[in-house]
Short mmCIF file of C-alpha atoms in Angstrom, two decimals:
data_model
loop_
_atom_site.label_atom_id
_atom_site.label_comp_id
_atom_site.label_asym_id
_atom_site.label_seq_id
_atom_site.Cartn_x
_atom_site.Cartn_y
_atom_site.Cartn_z
CA UNK A 1 195.09 -22.81 -146.06
CA UNK A 2 197.36 -24.49 -143.58
CA UNK A 3 195.14 -26.89 -141.74
CA UNK A 4 197.76 -27.67 -139.17
CA UNK A 5 198.25 -24.07 -138.10
CA UNK A 6 194.81 -22.62 -138.63
CA UNK A 7 192.80 -22.27 -135.39
CA UNK A 8 189.59 -23.29 -137.11
CA UNK A 9 190.82 -26.76 -137.68
CA UNK A 10 192.09 -28.93 -134.91
CA UNK A 11 192.61 -32.74 -135.11
CA UNK A 12 190.67 -34.85 -132.63
CA UNK A 13 192.85 -36.42 -130.02
CA UNK A 14 193.81 -39.97 -130.98
CA UNK A 15 192.65 -39.58 -134.62
CA UNK A 16 195.08 -37.59 -136.82
CA UNK A 17 192.91 -38.09 -139.93
CA UNK A 18 189.82 -36.37 -138.42
CA UNK A 19 189.44 -32.62 -138.60
CA UNK A 20 187.13 -30.90 -135.98
CA UNK A 21 185.61 -27.52 -136.75
CA UNK A 22 185.56 -25.19 -133.71
CA UNK A 23 183.38 -22.02 -133.92
CA UNK A 24 184.01 -19.36 -131.29
CA UNK A 25 180.88 -17.66 -129.72
CA UNK A 26 179.77 -14.46 -131.35
CA UNK A 27 179.33 -11.62 -128.81
CA UNK A 28 175.72 -10.28 -128.69
CA UNK A 29 175.05 -6.55 -128.36
CA UNK A 30 173.18 -5.32 -125.24
CA UNK A 31 169.45 -4.95 -125.81
CA UNK A 32 168.02 -1.66 -124.53
CA UNK A 33 164.89 -1.80 -122.26
CA UNK A 34 161.53 -0.40 -123.26
CA UNK A 35 160.97 3.31 -122.86
CA UNK A 36 158.97 4.52 -119.83
CA UNK A 37 155.23 3.91 -120.09
CA UNK A 38 155.60 1.11 -122.67
CA UNK A 39 154.76 -2.47 -121.63
CA UNK A 40 157.24 -5.11 -122.64
CA UNK A 41 155.12 -8.00 -123.84
CA UNK A 42 158.15 -10.23 -124.43
CA UNK A 43 158.87 -10.69 -120.70
CA UNK A 44 156.98 -13.38 -118.72
CA UNK A 45 153.86 -12.10 -116.79
CA UNK A 46 152.09 -13.81 -113.90
CA UNK A 47 148.32 -13.13 -113.63
CA UNK A 48 147.45 -12.18 -110.00
CA UNK A 49 144.61 -13.81 -108.08
CA UNK A 50 141.32 -12.11 -108.97
CA UNK A 51 138.82 -11.48 -106.11
CA UNK A 52 135.31 -12.91 -106.63
CA UNK A 53 133.73 -9.43 -106.44
CA UNK A 54 134.95 -5.90 -107.01
CA UNK A 55 134.03 -4.58 -103.54
CA UNK A 56 134.54 -5.52 -99.93
CA UNK A 57 131.98 -6.21 -97.22
CA UNK A 58 134.24 -4.83 -94.51
CA UNK A 59 133.77 -1.45 -92.86
CA UNK A 60 134.82 1.66 -94.75
CA UNK A 61 134.70 5.41 -94.21
CA UNK A 62 132.30 5.94 -97.12
CA UNK A 63 129.89 3.30 -95.84
CA UNK A 64 129.95 4.80 -92.37
CA UNK A 65 129.19 8.29 -93.71
CA UNK A 66 126.28 7.08 -95.83
CA UNK A 67 124.85 5.03 -92.94
CA UNK A 68 125.05 7.93 -90.52
CA UNK A 69 123.35 10.28 -92.96
CA UNK A 70 120.55 7.77 -93.45
CA UNK A 71 120.25 7.34 -89.67
CA UNK A 72 120.03 11.12 -89.27
CA UNK A 73 117.16 11.19 -91.76
CA UNK A 74 115.40 8.44 -89.80
CA UNK A 75 115.81 10.38 -86.55
CA UNK A 76 114.43 13.54 -88.17
CA UNK A 77 111.40 11.60 -89.36
CA UNK A 78 110.85 10.20 -85.87
CA UNK A 79 111.15 13.72 -84.46
CA UNK A 80 108.50 15.05 -86.84
CA UNK A 81 106.11 12.15 -86.21
CA UNK A 82 106.25 12.71 -82.44
CA UNK A 83 106.02 16.50 -82.52
CA UNK A 84 102.86 16.44 -84.63
CA UNK A 85 100.84 14.91 -81.75
CA UNK A 86 98.63 17.32 -79.82
CA UNK A 87 96.57 16.86 -76.65
CA UNK A 88 96.54 17.83 -73.00
CA UNK A 89 98.25 15.58 -70.49
CA UNK A 90 96.72 12.14 -70.11
CA UNK A 91 95.79 10.88 -66.63
CA UNK A 92 98.96 8.78 -66.49
CA UNK A 93 101.14 11.69 -67.63
CA UNK A 94 99.57 14.05 -65.11
CA UNK A 95 100.05 11.50 -62.31
CA UNK A 96 103.74 11.11 -63.22
CA UNK A 97 104.24 14.88 -63.20
CA UNK A 98 102.49 15.29 -59.84
CA UNK A 99 104.70 12.59 -58.33
CA UNK A 100 107.78 14.11 -59.97
CA UNK A 101 107.00 17.51 -58.50
CA UNK A 102 106.54 16.00 -55.04
CA UNK A 103 109.76 13.97 -55.27
CA UNK A 104 111.72 16.97 -56.55
CA UNK A 105 110.42 19.12 -53.68
CA UNK A 106 111.36 16.34 -51.27
CA UNK A 107 114.91 16.26 -52.64
CA UNK A 108 115.31 20.05 -52.60
CA UNK A 109 113.45 21.06 -49.46
CA UNK A 110 112.73 17.83 -47.58
CA UNK A 111 108.94 18.17 -47.81
CA UNK A 112 107.07 14.87 -47.53
CA UNK A 113 105.49 13.26 -50.59
CA UNK A 114 101.77 13.68 -49.82
CA UNK A 115 100.02 12.02 -52.76
CA UNK A 116 98.59 8.59 -53.46
CA UNK A 117 99.41 8.85 -57.17
CA UNK A 118 102.71 7.04 -56.66
CA UNK A 119 100.94 3.79 -57.52
CA UNK A 120 100.21 5.16 -61.01
CA UNK A 121 103.91 5.48 -61.84
CA UNK A 122 105.16 2.33 -63.57
CA UNK A 123 108.57 2.46 -61.89
CA UNK A 124 110.60 4.02 -59.11
CA UNK A 125 109.12 7.47 -58.34
CA UNK A 126 112.54 8.97 -57.62
CA UNK A 127 114.02 8.29 -61.08
CA UNK A 128 112.14 9.21 -64.25
CA UNK A 129 109.41 11.35 -62.58
CA UNK A 130 112.10 13.64 -61.17
CA UNK A 131 113.69 13.97 -64.61
CA UNK A 132 110.28 14.75 -66.13
CA UNK A 133 109.61 17.32 -63.39
CA UNK A 134 112.84 19.11 -64.28
CA UNK A 135 111.69 19.37 -67.89
CA UNK A 136 108.20 20.40 -66.75
CA UNK A 137 109.65 23.27 -64.76
CA UNK A 138 110.97 24.74 -68.02
CA UNK A 139 107.91 24.47 -70.28
CA UNK A 140 105.10 22.66 -68.43
CA UNK A 141 103.88 19.48 -70.17
CA UNK A 142 105.74 20.21 -73.40
CA UNK A 143 109.05 20.42 -71.54
CA UNK A 144 108.50 17.04 -69.88
CA UNK A 145 107.52 15.51 -73.21
CA UNK A 146 110.65 16.87 -74.85
CA UNK A 147 112.69 14.98 -72.26
CA UNK A 148 111.03 11.76 -73.40
CA UNK A 149 111.61 12.72 -77.03
CA UNK A 150 115.34 13.05 -76.44
CA UNK A 151 115.41 9.67 -74.69
CA UNK A 152 113.55 7.95 -77.54
CA UNK A 153 115.84 9.46 -80.18
CA UNK A 154 118.85 8.21 -78.23
CA UNK A 155 117.19 4.78 -78.00
CA UNK A 156 116.81 4.57 -81.79
CA UNK A 157 120.42 5.64 -82.38
CA UNK A 158 121.78 3.16 -79.84
CA UNK A 159 119.56 0.41 -81.27
CA UNK A 160 121.13 1.07 -84.67
CA UNK A 161 124.60 0.71 -83.17
CA UNK A 162 123.61 -2.54 -81.45
CA UNK A 163 122.22 -4.12 -84.63
CA UNK A 164 125.18 -2.94 -86.71
CA UNK A 165 127.52 -4.81 -84.39
CA UNK A 166 125.25 -7.83 -84.26
CA UNK A 167 124.64 -8.05 -88.05
CA UNK A 168 125.66 -5.23 -90.42
CA UNK A 169 124.80 -1.67 -91.49
CA UNK A 170 122.05 -2.62 -93.91
CA UNK A 171 120.09 -4.61 -91.33
CA UNK A 172 120.67 -1.87 -88.74
CA UNK A 173 119.33 0.85 -91.02
CA UNK A 174 116.25 -1.19 -91.91
CA UNK A 175 115.55 -1.94 -88.26
CA UNK A 176 116.00 1.69 -87.22
CA UNK A 177 113.71 2.86 -90.05
CA UNK A 178 110.86 0.57 -89.00
CA UNK A 179 111.32 1.09 -85.25
CA UNK A 180 111.22 4.87 -85.66
CA UNK A 181 107.71 4.74 -87.19
CA UNK A 182 106.28 2.21 -84.73
CA UNK A 183 103.29 3.59 -82.81
CA UNK A 184 104.85 2.93 -79.42
CA UNK A 185 108.04 4.77 -80.44
CA UNK A 186 106.11 7.75 -81.78
CA UNK A 187 103.80 8.02 -78.76
CA UNK A 188 106.46 7.46 -76.11
CA UNK A 189 108.58 10.06 -77.87
CA UNK A 190 106.04 12.73 -76.90
CA UNK A 191 104.55 11.28 -73.75
CA UNK A 192 105.58 11.48 -70.10
CA UNK A 193 106.26 7.79 -69.61
CA UNK A 194 108.78 5.81 -67.58
CA UNK A 195 109.21 3.42 -70.50
CA UNK A 196 111.19 6.09 -72.39
CA UNK A 197 114.08 5.97 -69.91
CA UNK A 198 113.63 2.26 -69.24
CA UNK A 199 113.88 1.47 -72.96
CA UNK A 200 117.10 3.46 -73.31
CA UNK A 201 118.70 1.63 -70.38
CA UNK A 202 117.48 -1.66 -71.82
CA UNK A 203 119.11 -1.01 -75.21
CA UNK A 204 122.27 0.12 -73.43
CA UNK A 205 122.40 -3.24 -71.65
CA UNK A 206 121.88 -5.06 -74.96
CA UNK A 207 124.64 -3.01 -76.60
CA UNK A 208 127.05 -4.00 -73.83
CA UNK A 209 126.01 -7.66 -74.21
CA UNK A 210 126.74 -7.60 -77.96
CA UNK A 211 129.98 -5.66 -77.53
CA UNK A 212 131.14 -8.08 -74.82
CA UNK A 213 130.97 -10.98 -77.30
CA UNK A 214 134.51 -10.19 -78.51
CA UNK A 215 135.88 -9.25 -75.12
CA UNK A 216 136.84 -11.10 -71.93
CA UNK A 217 134.31 -12.73 -69.64
CA UNK A 218 134.38 -9.95 -67.05
CA UNK A 219 133.12 -7.43 -69.62
CA UNK A 220 129.80 -9.26 -69.96
CA UNK A 221 129.05 -8.62 -66.28
CA UNK A 222 128.66 -4.90 -67.03
CA UNK A 223 125.44 -5.62 -68.93
CA UNK A 224 123.70 -6.46 -65.65
CA UNK A 225 124.00 -2.92 -64.26
CA UNK A 226 121.87 -1.03 -66.85
CA UNK A 227 119.48 -4.01 -67.01
CA UNK A 228 118.73 -3.73 -63.29
CA UNK A 229 118.46 0.06 -63.56
CA UNK A 230 115.98 -0.37 -66.43
CA UNK A 231 113.77 -2.72 -64.40
CA UNK A 232 113.75 -0.29 -61.47
CA UNK A 233 112.96 2.65 -63.77
CA UNK A 234 110.15 0.88 -65.65
CA UNK A 235 108.89 -2.37 -64.15
CA UNK A 236 107.63 -3.66 -67.51
CA UNK A 237 111.25 -3.96 -68.69
CA UNK A 238 111.42 -7.29 -66.85
CA UNK A 239 109.55 -8.76 -69.83
CA UNK A 240 112.55 -8.03 -72.08
CA UNK A 241 115.17 -9.78 -69.95
CA UNK A 242 114.94 -13.02 -72.03
CA UNK A 243 116.15 -11.06 -75.05
CA UNK A 244 119.18 -9.82 -73.10
CA UNK A 245 119.92 -13.37 -72.02
CA UNK A 246 119.78 -14.54 -75.65
CA UNK A 247 122.18 -11.78 -76.74
CA UNK A 248 124.66 -12.65 -73.98
CA UNK A 249 124.56 -16.36 -74.77
CA UNK A 250 124.77 -15.87 -78.54
CA UNK A 251 127.70 -13.45 -78.34
CA UNK A 252 129.74 -15.73 -76.11
CA UNK A 253 128.91 -19.05 -77.82
CA UNK A 254 129.39 -17.77 -81.39
CA UNK A 255 132.94 -16.53 -80.79
CA UNK A 256 134.26 -18.46 -77.80
CA UNK A 257 132.32 -21.70 -77.73
CA UNK A 258 129.25 -23.11 -76.05
CA UNK A 259 130.84 -23.35 -72.61
CA UNK A 260 131.77 -19.66 -72.60
CA UNK A 261 128.26 -18.66 -73.68
CA UNK A 262 126.67 -20.66 -70.87
CA UNK A 263 129.15 -19.29 -68.33
CA UNK A 264 128.45 -15.70 -69.35
CA UNK A 265 124.72 -16.26 -69.20
CA UNK A 266 124.88 -17.84 -65.74
CA UNK A 267 127.18 -15.17 -64.36
CA UNK A 268 125.01 -12.26 -65.55
CA UNK A 269 121.80 -14.02 -64.53
CA UNK A 270 123.03 -14.60 -60.98
CA UNK A 271 124.24 -11.01 -60.66
CA UNK A 272 121.04 -9.54 -62.10
CA UNK A 273 118.84 -11.77 -59.96
CA UNK A 274 120.80 -10.91 -56.83
CA UNK A 275 120.57 -7.17 -57.44
CA UNK A 276 116.85 -7.36 -58.18
CA UNK A 277 116.26 -9.43 -55.06
CA UNK A 278 118.13 -6.91 -52.92
CA UNK A 279 116.19 -4.01 -54.44
CA UNK A 280 112.92 -5.88 -53.99
CA UNK A 281 113.70 -6.42 -50.33
CA UNK A 282 114.36 -2.69 -50.00
CA UNK A 283 110.94 -1.91 -51.50
CA UNK A 284 112.13 -0.52 -54.85
CA UNK A 285 110.05 -3.07 -56.78
CA UNK A 286 106.87 -2.88 -54.73
CA UNK A 287 104.66 -2.10 -57.73
CA UNK A 288 106.09 -4.74 -60.05
CA UNK A 289 103.24 -7.22 -59.73
CA UNK A 290 100.54 -4.57 -60.08
CA UNK A 291 102.20 -3.16 -63.22
CA UNK A 292 102.59 -6.54 -64.90
CA UNK A 293 99.21 -7.94 -63.84
CA UNK A 294 96.67 -5.10 -63.84
CA UNK A 295 93.15 -5.57 -62.63
CA UNK A 296 90.88 -7.14 -65.28
CA UNK A 297 88.49 -4.72 -66.91
CA UNK A 298 86.32 -7.44 -68.39
CA UNK A 299 86.91 -6.49 -72.04
CA UNK A 300 88.66 -9.57 -73.39
CA UNK A 301 87.61 -8.83 -76.96
CA UNK A 302 89.12 -5.35 -76.76
CA UNK A 303 92.33 -6.80 -75.30
CA UNK A 304 92.66 -9.32 -78.12
CA UNK A 305 91.88 -6.71 -80.76
CA UNK A 306 94.33 -4.16 -79.35
CA UNK A 307 97.11 -6.75 -78.99
CA UNK A 308 96.57 -7.95 -82.56
CA UNK A 309 96.52 -4.45 -84.03
CA UNK A 310 99.47 -3.02 -82.09
CA UNK A 311 101.68 -6.11 -82.11
CA UNK A 312 100.54 -8.25 -85.03
CA UNK A 313 102.12 -6.65 -88.15
CA UNK A 314 105.48 -5.88 -86.56
CA UNK A 315 105.72 -9.27 -84.87
CA UNK A 316 104.74 -11.05 -88.10
CA UNK A 317 107.54 -9.25 -89.94
CA UNK A 318 109.94 -10.22 -87.14
CA UNK A 319 108.95 -13.88 -87.42
CA UNK A 320 109.52 -13.77 -91.19
CA UNK A 321 112.94 -12.22 -90.66
CA UNK A 322 113.79 -14.82 -88.03
CA UNK A 323 112.85 -17.61 -90.41
CA UNK A 324 115.03 -16.12 -93.15
CA UNK A 325 117.96 -15.85 -90.75
CA UNK A 326 117.52 -19.47 -89.68
CA UNK A 327 117.45 -20.59 -93.32
CA UNK A 328 120.56 -18.67 -94.38
CA UNK A 329 123.04 -16.82 -92.20
CA UNK A 330 124.82 -14.64 -94.78
CA UNK A 331 123.42 -11.11 -94.92
CA UNK A 332 125.26 -9.51 -97.90
CA UNK A 333 126.22 -10.21 -101.52
CA UNK A 334 129.88 -11.16 -100.97
CA UNK A 335 130.05 -14.99 -101.01
CA UNK A 336 133.07 -15.54 -98.76
CA UNK A 337 132.88 -12.41 -96.57
CA UNK A 338 130.98 -14.10 -93.73
CA UNK A 339 132.20 -17.62 -93.13
CA UNK A 340 129.65 -19.72 -91.33
CA UNK A 341 130.53 -19.64 -87.65
CA UNK A 342 127.20 -20.27 -85.93
CA UNK A 343 125.00 -23.32 -86.07
CA UNK A 344 121.33 -23.24 -86.89
CA UNK A 345 120.49 -24.22 -83.31
CA UNK A 346 122.43 -21.23 -81.98
CA UNK A 347 120.64 -18.91 -84.39
CA UNK A 348 117.32 -20.38 -83.25
CA UNK A 349 118.16 -19.45 -79.66
CA UNK A 350 118.82 -15.87 -80.74
CA UNK A 351 115.62 -15.58 -82.79
CA UNK A 352 113.48 -17.11 -80.04
CA UNK A 353 114.99 -14.80 -77.42
CA UNK A 354 114.39 -11.68 -79.50
CA UNK A 355 110.74 -12.59 -80.16
CA UNK A 356 109.93 -13.69 -76.60
CA UNK A 357 109.36 -10.20 -75.03
CA UNK A 358 106.63 -9.25 -77.52
CA UNK A 359 104.88 -12.60 -77.08
CA UNK A 360 105.13 -12.34 -73.28
CA UNK A 361 103.66 -8.83 -73.23
CA UNK A 362 100.67 -9.85 -75.34
CA UNK A 363 100.12 -13.11 -73.40
CA UNK A 364 100.18 -11.40 -69.98
CA UNK A 365 97.71 -8.74 -71.08
CA UNK A 366 95.36 -11.34 -72.53
CA UNK A 367 95.55 -13.40 -69.34
CA UNK A 368 94.76 -10.30 -67.27
CA UNK A 369 91.92 -9.43 -69.66
CA UNK A 370 92.92 -5.80 -69.47
CA UNK A 371 94.12 -3.13 -71.85
CA UNK A 372 95.82 -1.13 -69.07
CA UNK A 373 99.48 -0.72 -69.97
CA UNK A 374 99.15 -2.85 -73.11
CA UNK A 375 100.61 -0.21 -75.44
CA UNK A 376 103.63 0.47 -73.19
CA UNK A 377 104.33 -3.22 -72.57
CA UNK A 378 104.09 -4.20 -76.23
CA UNK A 379 106.33 -1.26 -77.13
CA UNK A 380 109.09 -2.59 -74.89
CA UNK A 381 108.49 -6.09 -76.22
CA UNK A 382 108.86 -5.01 -79.84
CA UNK A 383 112.12 -3.20 -79.11
CA UNK A 384 114.25 -6.32 -79.57
CA UNK A 385 112.12 -7.64 -82.43
CA UNK A 386 113.40 -4.76 -84.58
CA UNK A 387 116.63 -6.58 -85.65
CA UNK A 388 114.59 -9.42 -87.14
CA UNK A 389 112.35 -6.95 -89.00
CA UNK A 390 115.54 -5.40 -90.41
CA UNK A 391 116.59 -8.84 -91.68
CA UNK A 392 113.17 -9.30 -93.28
CA UNK A 393 113.51 -5.97 -95.12
CA UNK A 394 117.03 -6.87 -96.25
CA UNK A 395 115.91 -10.19 -97.70
CA UNK A 396 112.87 -8.54 -99.29
CA UNK A 397 115.01 -5.96 -101.10
CA UNK A 398 117.40 -8.68 -102.24
CA UNK A 399 121.03 -8.71 -103.30
CA UNK A 400 122.38 -5.58 -105.01
CA UNK A 401 119.08 -3.78 -104.17
CA UNK A 402 117.27 -5.86 -106.75
CA UNK A 403 113.73 -5.11 -105.47
CA UNK A 404 113.92 -1.80 -103.56
CA UNK A 405 110.26 -1.08 -104.33
CA UNK A 406 109.17 -4.08 -102.23
CA UNK A 407 111.13 -2.91 -99.20
CA UNK A 408 109.83 0.63 -99.64
CA UNK A 409 106.26 -0.64 -99.91
CA UNK A 410 106.57 -2.66 -96.68
CA UNK A 411 108.06 0.33 -94.86
CA UNK A 412 105.32 2.67 -96.10
CA UNK A 413 102.68 0.24 -94.82
CA UNK A 414 104.32 0.21 -91.37
CA UNK A 415 104.58 4.00 -91.52
CA UNK A 416 100.86 4.34 -92.27
CA UNK A 417 100.02 1.98 -89.39
CA UNK A 418 102.27 3.93 -87.04
CA UNK A 419 100.72 7.28 -87.96
CA UNK A 420 97.17 5.99 -87.64
CA UNK A 421 97.71 4.12 -84.37
CA UNK A 422 99.70 6.91 -82.70
CA UNK A 423 97.01 9.44 -83.61
CA UNK A 424 94.36 7.12 -82.18
CA UNK A 425 96.28 6.64 -78.96
CA UNK A 426 96.72 10.38 -78.42
CA UNK A 427 92.99 10.86 -79.02
CA UNK A 428 92.01 8.14 -76.50
CA UNK A 429 91.60 10.72 -73.72
CA UNK A 430 89.63 13.98 -73.99
CA UNK A 431 90.84 17.51 -73.71
CA UNK A 432 91.04 18.39 -70.02
CA UNK A 433 89.57 21.87 -70.40
CA UNK A 434 85.84 20.98 -69.94
CA UNK A 435 86.61 18.86 -66.87
CA UNK A 436 88.76 21.55 -65.28
CA UNK A 437 86.16 24.22 -66.06
CA UNK A 438 83.51 22.16 -64.28
CA UNK A 439 85.67 21.36 -61.23
CA UNK A 440 87.36 24.73 -60.64
CA UNK A 441 84.39 26.69 -59.16
CA UNK A 442 83.83 24.07 -56.46
CA UNK A 443 87.34 24.00 -54.98
CA UNK A 444 87.88 25.10 -51.40
CA UNK A 445 91.06 25.60 -49.33
CA UNK A 446 90.34 22.65 -47.00
CA UNK A 447 88.16 20.52 -49.25
CA UNK A 448 88.62 16.85 -50.06
CA UNK A 449 88.07 15.52 -53.56
CA UNK A 450 87.63 12.05 -55.07
CA UNK A 451 88.53 11.33 -58.68
CA UNK A 452 88.68 8.30 -60.95
CA UNK A 453 90.46 10.22 -63.71
CA UNK A 454 93.96 10.03 -62.24
CA UNK A 455 96.27 13.00 -61.92
CA UNK A 456 94.63 15.45 -64.31
CA UNK A 457 92.90 17.54 -61.65
CA UNK A 458 95.77 17.55 -59.09
CA UNK A 459 98.20 18.63 -61.82
CA UNK A 460 96.28 21.31 -63.67
CA UNK A 461 94.58 22.68 -60.53
CA UNK A 462 97.76 22.74 -58.44
CA UNK A 463 97.50 26.53 -58.00
CA UNK A 464 94.14 26.13 -56.24
CA UNK A 465 94.60 22.80 -54.37
CA UNK A 466 97.31 20.49 -53.13
CA UNK A 467 97.88 16.88 -54.26
CA UNK A 468 97.07 15.70 -50.74
CA UNK A 469 93.50 16.99 -51.08
CA UNK A 470 92.81 14.64 -53.98
CA UNK A 471 92.13 10.93 -53.46
CA UNK A 472 92.55 8.67 -56.48
CA UNK A 473 90.14 5.77 -57.11
CA UNK A 474 91.27 4.44 -60.48
CA UNK A 475 91.25 0.78 -59.37
CA UNK A 476 88.48 -1.40 -58.09
CA UNK A 477 90.09 -1.72 -54.65
CA UNK A 478 90.59 2.05 -54.30
CA UNK A 479 86.98 2.67 -55.37
CA UNK A 480 85.75 0.23 -52.75
CA UNK A 481 87.71 2.04 -50.04
CA UNK A 482 86.12 5.34 -51.03
CA UNK A 483 82.51 4.13 -50.65
CA UNK A 484 82.20 4.96 -46.89
CA UNK A 485 83.48 8.49 -47.48
CA UNK A 486 80.89 9.04 -50.22
CA UNK A 487 78.09 7.78 -47.99
CA UNK A 488 79.18 10.18 -45.25
CA UNK A 489 79.61 13.13 -47.62
CA UNK A 490 83.32 13.51 -46.90
CA UNK A 491 84.19 14.62 -50.43
CA UNK A 492 83.30 18.04 -51.75
CA UNK A 493 83.72 16.86 -55.35
CA UNK A 494 83.40 13.36 -56.87
CA UNK A 495 84.49 12.67 -60.46
CA UNK A 496 83.58 9.25 -61.85
CA UNK A 497 85.09 7.62 -64.93
CA UNK A 498 83.01 5.01 -66.76
CA UNK A 499 86.20 3.42 -68.14
CA UNK A 500 87.09 2.23 -64.62
CA UNK A 501 85.36 -1.12 -64.21
CA UNK A 502 85.19 -3.79 -61.57
CA UNK A 503 82.96 -4.48 -58.56
CA UNK A 504 84.48 -1.68 -56.50
CA UNK A 505 83.82 0.92 -59.17
CA UNK A 506 80.24 -0.29 -59.53
CA UNK A 507 79.63 0.02 -55.81
CA UNK A 508 81.11 3.52 -55.80
CA UNK A 509 78.86 4.67 -58.64
CA UNK A 510 75.85 3.14 -56.92
CA UNK A 511 76.73 4.87 -53.64
CA UNK A 512 76.93 8.25 -55.37
CA UNK A 513 73.61 7.69 -57.17
CA UNK A 514 71.78 6.59 -54.01
CA UNK A 515 73.12 9.40 -51.87
CA UNK A 516 71.13 12.58 -51.60
CA UNK A 517 74.28 14.46 -50.70
CA UNK A 518 75.58 14.85 -54.26
CA UNK A 519 74.15 16.29 -57.43
CA UNK A 520 75.34 15.80 -61.00
CA UNK A 521 76.57 19.00 -62.62
CA UNK A 522 78.06 17.80 -65.93
CA UNK A 523 78.92 14.77 -68.04
CA UNK A 524 81.75 14.65 -70.58
CA UNK A 525 81.52 11.96 -73.28
CA UNK A 526 84.32 10.80 -75.59
CA UNK A 527 85.48 7.73 -77.49
CA UNK A 528 88.48 5.70 -76.41
CA UNK A 529 89.60 3.06 -78.95
CA UNK A 530 86.10 2.97 -80.43
CA UNK A 531 84.27 2.64 -77.08
CA UNK A 532 82.06 5.44 -75.76
CA UNK A 533 83.10 6.40 -72.21
CA UNK A 534 82.69 9.53 -70.14
CA UNK A 535 83.30 11.50 -66.96
CA UNK A 536 80.53 12.37 -64.51
CA UNK A 537 81.13 15.28 -62.13
CA UNK A 538 79.19 15.36 -58.84
CA UNK A 539 79.33 18.16 -56.28
CA UNK A 540 78.32 18.08 -52.63
CA UNK A 541 75.02 19.75 -51.97
CA UNK A 542 75.31 22.87 -49.85
#
């Protein structure tokens, strides 16, 4: 081999005796890629970030469908619980229908409202009574009660929407399930009561307050309009205004800071107070004090017992749920889905505001030593305690539905209480047939009649008498005013109710007993909340 000419050997520069071996690169053939569907394990692979859980806590179409189906089942249960109740119209229902008929005739034909039963309506006589009278014109008492049933079903559905925006779907479903079986919900769903419309307007105001938490400041002002309308419709709604204030403050402070929350609260409070003051000056709130502070009936023990039975279990569950929410804010199983944005002090303001209406309703009734309106007032008070009961059920069931039997057991207990208490409330007044049978033969075209029962006789005997012929004496003051007429024999028929107490009622009963002008024709006895009471029917001697 010629080392001087061969390309494999080349002398290093500057050293002729050194031979350097130079190897040219060998060309590599192209490597074909893997066939389709085959993973190439020889290429580098970066492991993606793994989420802590395999599901998301955010809203989804499937979750919305399941929640709505469950809500529909809750509404059907509430519908069945209300429709099972049976009785003639109560004195308060009959009074509302008489006033509604008179107001509707005044709107249609301009006839004057000639009845003193307006004082028995717990709100503006031109609002809910007119709506009830429209339903009554279709199917008598049942038609008016169906109007209330529709309002209460809408209240439950809107309450679910409010709590879902405030917390989440699980809490909202639990709250709707327990609120639907509450005795006040069941009874008001098939009773002619102003609180049915007032509660719906109240929840509408709360929904706007929660929805306005993510919107500009001017949006929060809209919550004042349905709140004022609710107070005018049902005067007892004023007890629930602290809960609305807590929702407004919490929504603004949690998302926009403490200053924004205070500003929203002040703005809505000033607007609501101004509107209520203007309406009060116009006379739209003339019966507010009488509705909130009824005359004492002297049965303090009965007031305490009724408040404890109707409010105690639900309020206790609400307090437990409030304590759980104060201890831990997160309401689902996803660890990082709800970053902590509210302080414990802010959550305490919300819990205290939601519990205040129920405590106020019970405290006012105990101070008045009266059971009049207790069921309606506590029902409105427990309306905003439902979110906290939903939290209690959620924590009782646990993460991943660990203990569903405990939540079901608690709900069944509340269901049993609701069925028992609603049945007892609907049986607290007797069937009107014996009373009407006794009073009907003694009616005359120009006669005057005195009753302590309320609007039962003017409503059911409207074909044979007018509301103006009947004078109501269901309060101590009204009974005292009727004493001179009894002594003079001005009334053709006098119907006394032993459940009406007070010095005026005692003087009226004594005047009837002393007078030789009246004779007793019948007595109707019944039990109301465990107490034996009765009606005594007296007729003027001929």
